[in-house]
């Protein structure tokens, strides 16, 4: 890789290596997605499960598709995202509304 004096890559730079966002960055991104799906799924059990559940599911599936090193965390995020939607379904059928509160 060659750099010009201003820190920009020259036109002859090969963009296929790890510095260009190759396999190393993809694995780190997938790991971050796995952790984010777990956190969103966990928070979604308490608040905003209609938004956070599907977001956790999508992030977990993308992380698994990118072969994350945190496979267990991605699977937990997927399970929690599905649990968010199950909780939402029970609350909607019980209350008849897409909202709930701790008071009776």
PDB file of C-alpha atoms in Angstrom, residues 7-64:
ATOM      1  CA  UNK A   7      -2.087  10.652   3.942  1.00  0.00           C
ATOM      2  CA  UNK A   8      -4.375   9.628   1.084  1.00  0.00           C
ATOM      3  CA  UNK A   9      -3.968   6.367  -0.738  1.00  0.00           C
ATOM      4  CA  UNK A  10      -2.649   6.585  -4.241  1.00  0.00           C
ATOM      5  CA  UNK A  11      -4.451   5.218  -7.274  1.00  0.00           C
ATOM      6  CA  UNK A  12      -2.285   2.072  -7.276  1.00  0.00           C
ATOM      7  CA  UNK A  13      -3.478   0.936  -3.843  1.00  0.00           C
ATOM      8  CA  UNK A  14      -4.917  -2.580  -3.609  1.00  0.00           C
ATOM      9  CA  UNK A  15      -8.161  -2.524  -1.573  1.00  0.00           C
ATOM     10  CA  UNK A  16      -8.424  -6.249  -0.923  1.00  0.00           C
ATOM     11  CA  UNK A  17      -6.498  -6.500   2.370  1.00  0.00           C
ATOM     12  CA  UNK A  18      -7.569  -6.168   6.005  1.00  0.00           C
ATOM     13  CA  UNK A  19      -6.682  -2.449   6.077  1.00  0.00           C
ATOM     14  CA  UNK A  20      -9.323  -1.827   3.424  1.00  0.00           C
ATOM     15  CA  UNK A  21     -12.124  -3.393   5.436  1.00  0.00           C
ATOM     16  CA  UNK A  22     -11.484  -6.985   4.471  1.00  0.00           C
ATOM     17  CA  UNK A  23     -12.034 -10.057   6.652  1.00  0.00           C
ATOM     18  CA  UNK A  24     -10.763  -8.551   9.923  1.00  0.00           C
ATOM     19  CA  UNK A  25     -13.188  -5.628   9.874  1.00  0.00           C
ATOM     20  CA  UNK A  26     -16.069  -7.846   8.763  1.00  0.00           C
ATOM     21  CA  UNK A  27     -15.502 -10.150  11.756  1.00  0.00           C
ATOM     22  CA  UNK A  28     -15.357  -7.202  14.136  1.00  0.00           C
ATOM     23  CA  UNK A  29     -18.540  -5.774  12.633  1.00  0.00           C
ATOM     24  CA  UNK A  30     -20.258  -9.145  12.971  1.00  0.00           C
ATOM     25  CA  UNK A  31     -19.154  -9.385  16.614  1.00  0.00           C
ATOM     26  CA  UNK A  32     -20.522  -5.902  17.285  1.00  0.00           C
ATOM     27  CA  UNK A  33     -23.813  -6.861  15.636  1.00  0.00           C
ATOM     28  CA  UNK A  34     -24.033  -9.975  17.822  1.00  0.00           C
ATOM     29  CA  UNK A  35     -23.536  -7.947  20.996  1.00  0.00           C
ATOM     30  CA  UNK A  36     -25.974  -5.263  19.834  1.00  0.00           C
ATOM     31  CA  UNK A  37     -28.647  -7.865  19.044  1.00  0.00           C
ATOM     32  CA  UNK A  38     -28.250  -9.348  22.526  1.00  0.00           C
ATOM     33  CA  UNK A  39     -28.544  -5.942  24.206  1.00  0.00           C
ATOM     34  CA  UNK A  40     -31.525  -4.848  22.093  1.00  0.00           C
ATOM     35  CA  UNK A  41     -33.297  -8.147  22.717  1.00  0.00           C
ATOM     36  CA  UNK A  42     -32.719  -7.854  26.449  1.00  0.00           C
ATOM     37  CA  UNK A  43     -33.903  -4.245  26.654  1.00  0.00           C
ATOM     38  CA  UNK A  44     -36.819  -5.081  24.368  1.00  0.00           C
ATOM     39  CA  UNK A  45     -38.271  -7.392  26.994  1.00  0.00           C
ATOM     40  CA  UNK A  46     -38.941  -4.319  29.123  1.00  0.00           C
ATOM     41  CA  UNK A  47     -39.658  -1.464  26.710  1.00  0.00           C
ATOM     42  CA  UNK A  48     -40.461  -0.912  23.036  1.00  0.00           C
ATOM     43  CA  UNK A  49     -40.556  -4.602  22.141  1.00  0.00           C
ATOM     44  CA  UNK A  50     -42.405  -3.827  18.909  1.00  0.00           C
ATOM     45  CA  UNK A  51     -39.266  -2.074  17.591  1.00  0.00           C
ATOM     46  CA  UNK A  52     -36.402  -3.689  19.472  1.00  0.00           C
ATOM     47  CA  UNK A  53     -37.504  -7.296  18.905  1.00  0.00           C
ATOM     48  CA  UNK A  54     -37.346  -7.225  15.103  1.00  0.00           C
ATOM     49  CA  UNK A  55     -34.154  -5.147  15.224  1.00  0.00           C
ATOM     50  CA  UNK A  56     -32.521  -7.774  17.468  1.00  0.00           C
ATOM     51  CA  UNK A  57     -33.628 -10.566  15.136  1.00  0.00           C
ATOM     52  CA  UNK A  58     -32.259  -8.858  12.024  1.00  0.00           C
ATOM     53  CA  UNK A  59     -28.940  -7.979  13.683  1.00  0.00           C
ATOM     54  CA  UNK A  60     -28.508 -11.529  14.981  1.00  0.00           C
ATOM     55  CA  UNK A  61     -29.204 -13.040  11.569  1.00  0.00           C
ATOM     56  CA  UNK A  62     -26.749 -10.682   9.878  1.00  0.00           C
ATOM     57  CA  UNK A  63     -24.092 -11.465  12.509  1.00  0.00           C
ATOM     58  CA  UNK A  64     -24.614 -15.202  12.014  1.00  0.00           C
TER      59      UNK A  64
END
